[in-house]
Amino acid sequence: LPDNVKQDVHSLTDNLKTTREKAFALYNYLQKNTRYILVKLGIGGWQPYDANYVATKKYGDCKALSNYMVSLLKEAGVKGNYVLVNGDDEDLHGLWEDFPSPFFNHAIVCVPDGKDTLWFECTNQTMAAGYMSGFTGNRKALMIDDDGGHVVNTPTYTPEDNMQIR
């Protein structure tokens, strides 16, 4: 990350106490300071641009924005994991855990927080922090961790989760 972004990260998070507060503040920063573009050609369809590129240009695809978010989190001392998922509606549960394949077409971020897990859709400038849409929710995904890749489930929402009573 460039020095100015590192300074922004510390000014936003140094006085915050919890992982959740820091992650939500950085997600808000990401939403306000970047925008999504689609890159599918050549190596750009597979390899994310680095965090410095996104910080300088203020845009990126799902891979680049998720990589940038992980870098922001790391600067704040928060562990974030890059996660690959398939967002196609016609192939909701097609991941075979015991058969490697290029199944994925989208990248998101997962932040472990004790017994809880926070999820971030980095391409959406209006989605609430910690919420997965129908595009990424209720899916099998590949979380990249320090010790390799792990198949995980993204959050599933029930009708009760979506109910508001006033």
PDB file of C-alpha atoms in Angstrom, residues 34-89:
ATOM      1  CA  THR A  34     -12.844   2.666  -5.182  1.00  0.00           C
ATOM      2  CA  ARG A  35     -15.140   1.478  -7.921  1.00  0.00           C
ATOM      3  CA  TYR A  36     -15.637  -1.838  -9.673  1.00  0.00           C
ATOM      4  CA  ILE A  37     -14.671  -2.601 -13.257  1.00  0.00           C
ATOM      5  CA  LEU A  38     -14.813  -5.986 -14.963  1.00  0.00           C
ATOM      6  CA  VAL A  39     -11.564  -7.511 -16.265  1.00  0.00           C
ATOM      7  CA  LYS A  40     -11.887 -10.892 -17.998  1.00  0.00           C
ATOM      8  CA  LEU A  41      -9.293 -10.781 -20.751  1.00  0.00           C
ATOM      9  CA  GLY A  42      -6.032 -12.728 -20.679  1.00  0.00           C
ATOM     10  CA  ILE A  43      -4.257 -13.119 -17.359  1.00  0.00           C
ATOM     11  CA  GLY A  44      -6.521 -10.365 -15.946  1.00  0.00           C
ATOM     12  CA  GLY A  45      -9.304 -12.937 -15.767  1.00  0.00           C
ATOM     13  CA  TRP A  46      -7.284 -14.946 -13.237  1.00  0.00           C
ATOM     14  CA  GLN A  47      -4.649 -12.765 -11.563  1.00  0.00           C
ATOM     15  CA  PRO A  48      -5.558  -9.838  -9.301  1.00  0.00           C
ATOM     16  CA  TYR A  49      -3.909  -6.452  -9.655  1.00  0.00           C
ATOM     17  CA  ASP A  50      -1.845  -5.553  -6.621  1.00  0.00           C
ATOM     18  CA  ALA A  51      -3.058  -3.273  -3.831  1.00  0.00           C
ATOM     19  CA  ASN A  52      -0.853  -0.380  -4.947  1.00  0.00           C
ATOM     20  CA  TYR A  53      -2.501  -0.434  -8.398  1.00  0.00           C
ATOM     21  CA  VAL A  54      -5.992  -0.203  -6.862  1.00  0.00           C
ATOM     22  CA  ALA A  55      -4.900   2.509  -4.403  1.00  0.00           C
ATOM     23  CA  THR A  56      -3.456   4.582  -7.244  1.00  0.00           C
ATOM     24  CA  LYS A  57      -6.128   4.030  -9.905  1.00  0.00           C
ATOM     25  CA  LYS A  58      -9.109   3.880  -7.500  1.00  0.00           C
ATOM     26  CA  TYR A  59     -10.686   0.952  -9.370  1.00  0.00           C
ATOM     27  CA  GLY A  60     -10.354  -2.776  -9.869  1.00  0.00           C
ATOM     28  CA  ASP A  61     -12.196  -5.976 -10.605  1.00  0.00           C
ATOM     29  CA  CYS A  62     -13.432  -8.367  -7.905  1.00  0.00           C
ATOM     30  CA  LYS A  63     -10.002  -9.966  -7.536  1.00  0.00           C
ATOM     31  CA  ALA A  64      -8.158  -6.654  -7.274  1.00  0.00           C
ATOM     32  CA  LEU A  65     -10.660  -5.055  -4.873  1.00  0.00           C
ATOM     33  CA  SER A  66     -10.705  -8.139  -2.631  1.00  0.00           C
ATOM     34  CA  ASN A  67      -6.899  -8.247  -2.637  1.00  0.00           C
ATOM     35  CA  TYR A  68      -6.878  -4.519  -1.770  1.00  0.00           C
ATOM     36  CA  MET A  69      -9.315  -5.089   1.114  1.00  0.00           C
ATOM     37  CA  VAL A  70      -7.098  -7.874   2.494  1.00  0.00           C
ATOM     38  CA  SER A  71      -4.136  -5.456   2.299  1.00  0.00           C
ATOM     39  CA  LEU A  72      -6.074  -2.721   4.132  1.00  0.00           C
ATOM     40  CA  LEU A  73      -7.009  -5.208   6.842  1.00  0.00           C
ATOM     41  CA  LYS A  74      -3.425  -6.430   7.153  1.00  0.00           C
ATOM     42  CA  GLU A  75      -2.173  -2.858   7.625  1.00  0.00           C
ATOM     43  CA  ALA A  76      -4.687  -2.488  10.483  1.00  0.00           C
ATOM     44  CA  GLY A  77      -3.522  -5.745  12.074  1.00  0.00           C
ATOM     45  CA  VAL A  78      -6.658  -7.666  11.087  1.00  0.00           C
ATOM     46  CA  LYS A  79      -6.505 -11.050   9.367  1.00  0.00           C
ATOM     47  CA  GLY A  80      -8.458 -11.184   6.137  1.00  0.00           C
ATOM     48  CA  ASN A  81      -8.741 -14.081   3.706  1.00  0.00           C
ATOM     49  CA  TYR A  82      -9.152 -13.944  -0.053  1.00  0.00           C
ATOM     50  CA  VAL A  83     -12.064 -16.207  -1.057  1.00  0.00           C
ATOM     51  CA  LEU A  84     -12.962 -17.578  -4.491  1.00  0.00           C
ATOM     52  CA  VAL A  85     -16.614 -18.351  -5.241  1.00  0.00           C
ATOM     53  CA  ASN A  86     -18.849 -19.134  -8.214  1.00  0.00           C
ATOM     54  CA  GLY A  87     -21.667 -16.615  -8.562  1.00  0.00           C
ATOM     55  CA  ASP A  88     -23.542 -18.300 -11.427  1.00  0.00           C
ATOM     56  CA  ASP A  89     -27.202 -18.927 -10.614  1.00  0.00           C
TER      57      ASP A  89
END
